[in-house]
XYZ file of C-alpha atoms in Angstrom:
635
model
C 108.185 137.240 76.024
C 108.912 133.498 75.770
C 106.727 131.657 73.239
C 106.122 127.914 73.516
C 104.314 125.420 71.322
C 101.176 124.723 73.327
C 99.998 122.156 70.825
C 102.921 119.900 71.763
C 101.715 120.036 75.351
C 98.312 118.971 74.042
C 99.706 116.035 72.046
C 100.200 113.781 75.087
C 96.671 114.320 76.417
C 93.902 111.745 75.854
C 90.901 112.567 73.690
C 88.421 114.334 75.945
C 85.356 112.925 74.217
C 86.342 109.265 74.321
C 89.121 108.816 76.860
C 88.945 105.951 79.324
C 89.981 106.189 82.952
C 93.069 104.107 82.109
C 94.095 106.537 79.351
C 93.662 109.480 81.687
C 95.729 107.778 84.388
C 98.506 107.098 81.843
C 98.527 110.760 80.895
C 98.510 111.966 84.507
C 101.437 109.692 85.409
C 103.453 110.672 82.323
C 102.847 114.365 82.989
C 103.843 113.886 86.642
C 107.138 112.260 85.655
C 107.920 115.000 83.141
C 107.105 117.677 85.740
C 109.572 116.073 88.159
C 112.255 116.068 85.449
C 111.660 119.735 84.623
C 111.516 120.733 88.299
C 114.896 119.054 88.823
C 116.427 121.008 85.933
C 115.007 124.308 87.198
C 116.122 123.658 90.782
C 119.672 122.623 89.781
C 120.279 124.029 86.281
C 124.019 123.240 86.364
C 123.568 119.593 87.307
C 124.041 117.692 84.023
C 122.512 114.548 85.506
C 119.117 116.233 85.620
C 119.468 117.265 81.973
C 119.694 113.653 80.784
C 116.752 111.288 80.241
C 118.061 107.760 79.779
C 115.965 105.420 77.659
C 116.909 102.343 79.688
C 115.179 103.833 82.727
C 112.155 101.570 83.101
C 109.800 104.225 84.481
C 110.787 106.712 81.763
C 110.442 104.136 79.013
C 107.156 102.573 80.124
C 105.334 105.552 81.600
C 106.571 108.590 79.675
C 108.028 107.647 76.304
C 105.320 105.066 75.595
C 102.729 107.853 75.536
C 101.948 109.160 72.016
C 103.270 112.682 71.538
C 105.894 112.470 74.288
C 108.937 112.708 71.976
C 107.631 115.771 70.059
C 106.957 117.436 73.429
C 110.472 116.686 74.681
C 111.873 118.089 71.448
C 109.773 121.245 71.799
C 111.081 121.743 75.345
C 114.645 121.487 74.035
C 115.686 117.870 74.600
C 117.703 116.324 71.763
C 118.628 112.764 70.912
C 121.285 111.762 68.401
C 120.606 108.621 66.306
C 123.218 106.527 68.134
C 122.346 107.802 71.625
C 120.191 106.052 74.216
C 119.326 109.297 75.982
C 117.649 112.660 75.516
C 119.813 115.591 76.616
C 118.831 119.176 77.367
C 121.444 121.743 76.412
C 122.402 124.453 78.884
C 121.790 126.890 76.039
C 118.024 126.358 76.364
C 116.751 129.327 78.444
C 115.404 128.482 81.883
C 112.428 130.737 81.167
C 111.590 128.528 78.191
C 111.717 125.373 80.364
C 109.730 127.047 83.127
C 107.026 128.102 80.681
C 106.514 124.504 79.557
C 106.629 123.314 83.162
C 103.965 125.797 84.262
C 101.647 125.018 81.327
C 102.024 121.265 81.794
C 101.323 121.572 85.526
C 98.264 123.780 84.973
C 96.756 121.380 82.480
C 97.511 118.279 84.548
C 95.868 119.845 87.610
C 92.781 120.605 85.530
C 92.558 116.985 84.341
C 93.179 115.806 87.901
C 90.342 118.002 89.152
C 87.862 116.350 86.816
C 87.579 118.925 84.053
C 88.787 118.338 80.511
C 91.039 121.331 79.810
C 90.782 123.557 76.786
C 93.994 124.609 75.059
C 94.596 128.377 75.213
C 94.908 130.079 71.817
C 98.528 130.434 70.712
C 98.862 132.946 67.896
C 102.530 132.071 67.447
C 101.991 128.352 66.866
C 101.152 126.489 63.709
C 97.616 125.352 63.020
C 96.651 122.190 64.843
C 95.091 119.208 63.059
C 91.343 118.892 63.544
C 91.742 115.653 65.479
C 93.925 117.443 67.971
C 91.499 120.348 68.242
C 88.798 117.924 69.289
C 91.058 116.662 72.051
C 90.570 119.689 74.307
C 87.111 121.086 74.772
C 86.722 122.839 78.086
C 88.300 125.495 80.325
C 91.905 125.028 81.514
C 91.425 126.879 84.799
C 91.266 124.587 87.864
C 87.770 123.396 88.606
C 86.222 125.128 91.627
C 83.866 122.796 93.479
C 80.811 124.818 94.380
C 79.271 124.151 97.799
C 75.634 124.755 98.704
C 76.531 127.905 100.651
C 79.706 130.064 100.928
C 82.469 129.084 103.358
C 81.832 131.821 105.894
C 78.157 130.883 106.077
C 79.011 127.211 106.550
C 81.097 127.880 109.675
C 79.142 130.756 111.281
C 76.905 129.930 114.243
C 75.594 131.904 117.246
C 78.081 131.912 120.117
C 77.071 130.151 123.323
C 80.188 130.787 125.419
C 80.370 133.917 127.544
C 83.928 133.563 128.788
C 86.762 136.088 128.376
C 89.251 133.192 128.195
C 90.541 133.176 124.595
C 91.704 129.574 124.848
C 88.178 128.435 125.691
C 86.731 130.715 123.005
C 88.929 128.987 120.415
C 87.341 125.620 121.224
C 83.949 126.855 120.060
C 85.429 128.279 116.857
C 87.138 124.966 116.038
C 83.877 123.157 116.704
C 81.983 125.481 114.353
C 84.621 125.005 111.623
C 84.025 121.260 111.177
C 80.373 121.879 110.344
C 81.454 122.760 106.793
C 81.865 119.004 106.238
C 78.089 118.511 106.320
C 77.404 120.558 103.163
C 75.480 118.174 100.858
C 76.930 119.550 97.623
C 80.458 119.213 98.991
C 79.791 115.668 100.219
C 78.590 114.641 96.769
C 81.621 116.221 95.103
C 84.020 114.628 97.561
C 82.498 111.177 97.130
C 82.899 111.421 93.348
C 86.673 111.932 93.799
C 87.228 108.770 95.861
C 87.977 105.525 93.930
C 85.542 103.623 96.135
C 85.426 100.463 93.988
C 89.211 100.119 93.888
C 89.640 100.746 97.614
C 86.829 98.321 98.448
C 88.394 95.624 96.254
C 91.775 96.079 97.962
C 90.163 95.939 101.406
C 88.182 92.822 100.475
C 91.315 91.027 99.248
C 93.051 91.761 102.542
C 90.001 90.595 104.499
C 89.928 87.283 102.608
C 93.660 86.781 103.209
C 93.203 87.448 106.933
C 90.216 85.095 107.114
C 92.293 82.334 105.505
C 95.164 82.940 107.914
C 92.807 82.775 110.896
C 91.126 79.618 109.607
C 94.481 77.869 109.077
C 95.701 78.820 112.534
C 98.538 80.983 111.205
C 97.025 84.062 112.832
C 95.488 84.491 116.254
C 94.119 87.942 115.498
C 90.411 88.695 115.510
C 88.758 89.004 112.125
C 88.765 92.678 111.143
C 85.805 94.648 109.841
C 85.710 95.515 106.139
C 84.976 99.157 107.025
C 88.116 99.347 109.143
C 90.192 97.861 106.320
C 88.588 100.297 103.880
C 89.709 103.116 106.170
C 93.311 101.887 105.937
C 93.054 101.783 102.137
C 91.567 105.280 102.137
C 94.450 106.829 104.080
C 97.000 104.974 101.905
C 95.404 106.345 98.732
C 94.995 109.819 100.215
C 98.661 110.116 101.208
C 100.172 108.403 98.147
C 97.959 109.692 95.333
C 95.475 112.392 96.295
C 97.164 114.938 98.550
C 100.647 116.468 98.369
C 102.824 117.671 101.248
C 104.227 121.182 100.805
C 107.084 122.561 102.893
C 107.173 125.786 100.887
C 105.970 126.729 97.433
C 108.950 126.463 95.010
C 110.592 129.702 93.885
C 109.267 130.787 90.474
C 112.797 131.573 89.296
C 115.068 128.782 90.558
C 112.543 126.209 91.738
C 114.078 125.989 95.226
C 111.926 125.386 98.317
C 114.466 127.089 100.591
C 112.983 130.591 100.405
C 112.814 132.583 103.638
C 109.482 133.425 105.219
C 109.074 137.195 104.897
C 105.642 137.625 106.451
C 102.250 136.049 107.055
C 99.204 137.967 105.901
C 95.467 137.465 105.511
C 93.633 137.698 102.214
C 89.908 137.385 102.775
C 89.425 134.274 104.928
C 92.780 132.782 103.909
C 96.074 132.950 105.790
C 98.953 133.437 103.333
C 102.644 132.680 103.908
C 104.876 134.920 101.809
C 108.417 133.670 101.152
C 111.187 135.379 99.215
C 113.863 133.836 96.989
C 115.819 135.239 94.039
C 114.295 138.613 94.832
C 110.795 137.267 94.093
C 107.912 136.743 96.500
C 105.970 133.461 96.475
C 102.644 132.970 98.232
C 101.435 129.801 99.942
C 97.691 129.949 100.598
C 96.719 127.980 103.735
C 93.136 127.148 102.792
C 90.599 125.956 105.352
C 87.731 125.849 102.868
C 87.187 122.247 101.759
C 85.934 123.395 98.360
C 89.400 124.893 97.763
C 91.369 121.959 99.199
C 89.591 119.489 96.920
C 91.106 121.431 94.014
C 94.570 122.423 95.280
C 95.168 119.102 97.097
C 98.286 120.283 98.832
C 99.378 121.620 102.198
C 100.750 120.537 105.547
C 99.211 118.632 108.440
C 96.315 121.093 108.824
C 95.221 120.793 105.205
C 95.863 117.041 105.220
C 93.675 116.415 108.260
C 90.978 118.877 107.207
C 90.534 117.309 103.781
C 90.915 113.702 104.959
C 88.376 114.091 107.769
C 85.938 115.471 105.217
C 86.505 112.533 102.828
C 85.807 110.178 105.733
C 82.475 111.937 106.141
C 81.867 111.429 102.411
C 82.078 107.676 103.066
C 79.692 108.072 106.005
C 82.292 107.432 108.682
C 81.736 109.102 112.033
C 84.912 111.191 111.866
C 86.288 114.070 113.880
C 89.084 116.591 113.458
C 91.825 116.562 116.076
C 93.560 119.728 117.300
C 96.573 119.604 119.594
C 98.178 122.429 121.496
C 101.605 121.306 120.157
C 100.736 122.491 116.624
C 99.593 119.333 114.875
C 96.258 118.237 113.404
C 94.947 114.779 112.487
C 91.766 112.652 112.392
C 89.875 110.116 114.473
C 87.328 107.692 113.017
C 84.855 105.653 115.041
C 85.014 101.908 114.425
C 81.537 100.477 114.792
C 82.976 96.970 115.116
C 85.584 97.771 117.746
C 83.324 100.379 119.360
C 86.166 102.826 119.807
C 87.778 105.810 118.108
C 90.732 105.016 115.833
C 93.600 107.477 115.581
C 94.410 108.267 111.909
C 97.229 110.609 110.885
C 96.846 111.145 107.111
C 99.986 113.265 106.732
C 102.087 110.375 108.088
C 99.861 107.523 106.832
C 99.537 106.038 110.318
C 96.509 104.295 111.831
C 95.897 103.537 115.511
C 99.166 104.733 117.064
C 98.051 107.526 119.417
C 101.139 107.466 121.644
C 103.477 108.200 118.721
C 103.414 111.965 119.284
C 104.673 111.675 122.844
C 107.142 108.826 122.352
C 108.088 108.921 118.662
C 107.891 112.626 117.881
C 108.997 113.681 121.384
C 106.264 116.295 121.635
C 105.069 117.802 124.895
C 101.414 116.872 125.361
C 99.025 119.103 127.302
C 95.732 119.625 125.416
C 94.201 117.596 122.565
C 90.583 118.081 121.466
C 88.291 116.262 119.046
C 85.563 118.047 117.048
C 82.757 116.412 115.109
C 79.322 117.351 113.800
C 77.639 116.560 117.119
C 80.321 116.459 119.797
C 83.447 118.031 121.287
C 85.725 116.014 123.522
C 88.948 116.372 125.515
C 90.945 113.311 124.402
C 94.358 114.285 125.763
C 94.493 111.163 127.907
C 94.439 108.785 124.914
C 97.632 110.390 123.613
C 99.777 110.182 126.741
C 100.634 107.557 129.332
C 101.647 109.862 132.181
C 98.286 111.393 133.134
C 99.280 112.830 136.488
C 102.212 114.726 135.033
C 100.077 116.104 132.187
C 97.410 117.244 134.617
C 99.972 119.339 136.472
C 101.083 121.295 133.393
C 97.586 122.208 132.140
C 97.342 125.846 133.164
C 95.250 127.567 130.469
C 92.048 127.151 132.482
C 90.736 125.135 135.390
C 89.550 121.596 134.677
C 86.077 122.598 135.879
C 85.960 125.471 133.364
C 87.065 123.136 130.609
C 84.385 120.573 131.373
C 81.686 123.259 131.490
C 82.892 124.699 128.177
C 82.885 121.329 126.400
C 79.421 120.542 127.793
C 78.122 123.853 126.433
C 79.626 123.183 122.993
C 78.280 119.619 123.053
C 74.775 120.893 123.823
C 75.072 123.390 120.969
C 76.107 120.699 118.479
C 73.349 118.284 119.589
C 70.452 120.748 119.770
C 68.817 119.266 116.661
C 69.793 115.640 117.275
C 67.089 113.043 117.945
C 66.580 111.634 121.429
C 67.921 108.295 120.232
C 71.062 109.899 118.822
C 71.647 111.877 122.025
C 71.366 108.696 124.069
C 73.869 106.915 121.832
C 76.310 109.835 122.012
C 76.028 110.027 125.782
C 76.775 106.321 126.197
C 79.643 106.449 123.735
C 81.091 109.458 125.508
C 80.940 107.653 128.857
C 82.664 104.529 127.503
C 85.343 106.667 125.879
C 86.115 108.557 129.078
C 86.433 105.284 130.991
C 88.747 103.824 128.340
C 90.978 106.896 128.430
C 91.706 106.431 132.136
C 93.934 103.452 131.293
C 97.655 104.012 130.730
C 99.664 101.661 128.511
C 103.183 101.267 127.123
C 103.870 102.419 123.546
C 104.095 99.915 120.701
C 107.062 99.727 118.307
C 105.061 101.725 115.756
C 104.505 104.471 118.298
C 108.260 104.842 118.780
C 108.695 105.939 115.147
C 109.759 109.463 114.350
C 107.825 111.612 111.939
C 108.068 110.946 108.169
C 106.099 113.881 106.706
C 107.805 117.168 105.973
C 111.402 117.849 104.996
C 114.138 116.816 107.396
C 115.091 120.415 108.209
C 111.432 121.231 108.881
C 111.105 118.277 111.283
C 114.400 119.039 113.022
C 113.266 122.625 113.610
C 110.315 121.172 115.557
C 112.438 118.693 117.530
C 110.775 115.701 115.867
C 113.713 113.706 114.481
C 115.289 111.859 117.379
C 115.549 108.075 117.763
C 117.973 105.908 119.692
C 117.961 102.113 119.708
C 120.459 99.344 120.488
C 119.504 95.878 119.256
C 121.523 92.672 119.094
C 120.301 89.530 117.310
C 120.576 86.308 119.327
C 119.365 82.818 118.405
C 115.917 81.580 119.458
C 114.795 77.956 119.926
C 113.565 77.483 116.327
C 116.842 78.753 114.912
C 118.870 76.591 117.286
C 116.857 73.519 116.338
C 117.205 74.102 112.565
C 120.754 75.477 112.817
C 119.930 78.466 110.665
C 119.412 82.206 110.975
C 117.576 84.233 108.331
C 116.769 87.934 108.275
C 115.407 90.219 105.565
C 114.352 93.871 105.353
C 111.958 95.669 103.016
C 112.491 99.412 102.758
C 109.106 99.714 101.008
C 107.210 98.439 104.059
C 109.987 99.493 106.479
C 109.851 96.060 108.083
C 112.342 93.347 109.055
C 111.275 89.708 108.940
C 113.083 86.937 110.782
C 112.306 83.458 109.439
C 113.262 79.802 109.148
C 113.203 77.744 105.961
C 111.660 74.297 105.516
C 112.488 73.514 101.905
C 110.803 76.273 99.899
C 108.474 77.241 102.726
C 109.267 80.223 104.932
C 108.078 80.400 108.525
C 108.031 83.963 109.810
C 109.243 84.009 113.402
C 109.267 87.729 114.188
C 108.786 91.089 112.513
C 110.346 94.411 113.474
C 108.638 97.541 112.250
C 110.892 100.454 111.160
C 114.547 100.288 110.141
C 115.626 101.689 113.515
C 113.990 98.909 115.530
C 116.567 96.207 114.730
C 119.743 98.247 114.309
C 122.582 98.193 116.802
C 123.644 101.771 116.159
C 123.443 104.429 113.484
C 124.672 107.931 112.813
C 123.196 110.467 110.372
C 120.867 107.897 108.716
C 117.229 108.380 107.783
C 114.634 106.722 105.562
C 113.708 108.856 102.574
C 110.366 108.492 100.768
C 110.005 110.169 97.369
C 106.247 110.283 96.587
C 106.781 111.713 93.102
C 109.059 108.862 92.032
C 107.282 106.388 94.326
C 110.571 105.069 95.726
C 112.172 104.853 99.153
C 115.680 104.240 100.498
C 118.020 104.856 103.419
C 120.389 107.791 103.008
C 122.510 110.115 105.071
C 120.970 113.197 106.632
C 120.982 116.428 104.701
C 123.978 118.666 105.407
C 126.134 115.748 106.635
C 129.308 114.405 105.027
C 129.000 110.778 106.096
C 126.667 108.269 107.738
C 126.914 104.819 109.268
C 124.585 102.025 110.354
C 125.452 98.799 112.200
C 123.591 95.515 112.709
C 125.039 93.228 115.386
C 124.726 89.448 115.843
C 125.731 87.539 118.989
C 125.406 83.729 118.960
C 127.954 83.197 121.739
C 125.422 81.849 124.249
C 124.911 78.794 122.025
C 127.498 76.269 120.866
C 126.819 77.158 117.246
C 129.005 79.124 114.874
C 128.708 80.380 111.320
C 129.291 77.607 108.786
C 128.397 79.634 105.694
C 126.316 82.644 104.785
C 124.754 84.494 101.881
C 124.163 88.250 101.980
C 122.069 90.423 99.680
C 122.760 94.071 100.420
C 121.646 96.482 97.694
C 123.364 99.851 97.410
C 123.027 102.641 94.868
C 125.385 105.517 94.143
C 125.180 108.561 91.893
C 127.983 110.840 90.786
C 130.835 110.531 93.286
C 128.701 109.035 96.056
C 130.295 106.114 97.889
C 129.031 103.166 99.931
C 131.227 100.802 101.936
C 129.708 97.586 103.340
C 131.643 95.204 105.592
C 130.762 91.945 107.300
C 133.279 91.516 110.088
C 133.883 89.858 113.409
C 134.048 91.916 116.562
C 137.865 91.786 116.309
C 137.723 93.254 112.813
C 138.350 90.141 110.693
C 136.552 89.983 107.354
C 136.097 86.212 107.695
C 133.101 85.334 109.867
C 133.089 81.572 109.206
C 133.421 79.779 112.572
C 132.641 83.041 114.382
C 129.791 83.419 116.825
C 129.843 87.217 117.025
C 129.902 89.558 114.035
C 128.400 92.727 112.634
C 127.392 94.307 109.325
C 128.594 97.887 108.917
C 127.463 100.173 106.091
C 129.006 103.597 105.535
C 127.746 106.316 103.177
C 129.987 109.178 102.100
C 131.134 111.647 99.434
C 129.042 112.840 96.524
C 127.775 116.381 95.976
C 124.385 115.581 97.521
C 123.271 113.469 100.474
C 121.150 111.480 97.968
C 124.179 110.252 96.030
C 124.732 107.226 98.313
C 121.712 105.065 99.078
C 120.856 101.761 100.737
C 117.954 99.475 99.809
C 116.388 101.714 97.151
C 113.124 100.208 95.876
C 109.668 101.115 94.621
C 107.051 101.826 97.273
C 104.913 98.952 96.006
C 107.816 96.491 95.754
C 107.544 93.116 97.480
C 111.259 92.365 97.251
C 113.855 92.430 100.037
C 116.998 94.431 99.180
C 118.622 93.337 102.460
C 118.646 89.605 103.206
C 121.016 87.543 105.329
C 120.923 83.703 105.327
C 123.240 81.826 107.688
C 123.887 78.087 108.066
C 125.163 77.193 111.545
C 127.197 74.280 112.867
């Protein structure tokens, strides 16, 4: 048996009786960082880089080591620091079981704090007595808080059947419709609302609204003034994806910490589907909960859990929201905008709003059936998510269109049986307007051409969702010709290029290009990596590849202007033996582009033990800086 000093785990926690929200957030962030460090050691125990905590690391210094009790905890885990050293190191002689024990206890207690309960420290008969002040710090149970609904899950989703068809596909539509009724449980709604930082999200949305109003008033923007509720929805999905819910490819192996275990079987335990993977001879279970009362505690899963929980939280804020089920194995949300009088597509697992064509054009999925389920309606919305209606109609073979319409009408009648006459009238009119709107076909936007970002790369590739081709060449526009300048910058945090001119210190944005792919000339084995735990993002080479390359091309030959001088900011980061090679060269291969009117920027990533060891444009997710910026003076 491996004994650990549980009181050291307790030392970094805030006082339960008097802790402020800020103190609790400091603890949660520090514990999260330490968990990432320990997970890295357990997943790659022979990688010495993961066994070193450098004091000059800003995040480590400000968020972990600044917390009282952090150094005693690191020492208890096994980290050591010599007087002259600027780093903590973890010896390979420290047993992995010892590290894992601390990791598991820290994770359990953090999850309990995150769930809203103040955890109580388990009794440790092997540890020294704790000071009274520390005993007062923990006062309640350490087990994850279970949010109790008004009635059990099965009772919340069980309703008399109205369909009398032997068609299993049509039968499933009624079951999906019944399942969303769990969102209307009053006890669950109250619990869910208490978990949402409504004041913070409202403040953020209000600030954006004011900024947009000022831009419209000054003439800088021609957009219509948005609704505060729509902006609040955007803030809600940002918070949900970045802070509340966690994507899980597979549950990490309990022995080595790897997420590469093989799926052995899928089984059912009660009402829960369970995926059982095996690694290091040990089985690990991933519970695929549908019960909202469970998801509010676990806060992890894939697209199904993401959409299920997010749709419910939308209901907590009194949005008219519905759960979306596709026949291509993906789930998301739609929310009705009372200002725009239309349903907004929201994909919480990808943090995307109002890009319904992205599944067909960005993810390259085959669209045939997509249905929306809410508390008082069921709708076939396939036509909003595709722009080739005739072709889609030909491949829908699971039932006749007449049978489908009759089925949805029966489900709709079932859901609206207790609705008021006024509500029924509103729903009928809204349904009619929606059907009319869905008859229109349109071209996809740049956002809708994006590939998927959620899930590991191997997981997305297995589903055929990581393909993107684009050829783009920068040429001069009238404003650039007039001012004899060309300026371009890219933010990896927002995944956006901005093209601008300068008038003194003032920047005039000419164009924006969303996604790193949209303005590239060519690339090979490149992708944009987002690390939610570390809250950073960067471009890197694909997993299981030895090298990668990306090219940006510039052609000013149609004008009489050439490059007089230029300044380039191009941030790279390497670890271990990783290597980056960046060249600015003419089409003929010369490294001097002065007096040239055609040139390109070529970045190559190679070597290193891991694909992560060579990176471009690494920055924090909330950064407002531009790690790639090109400024050219022309003559």
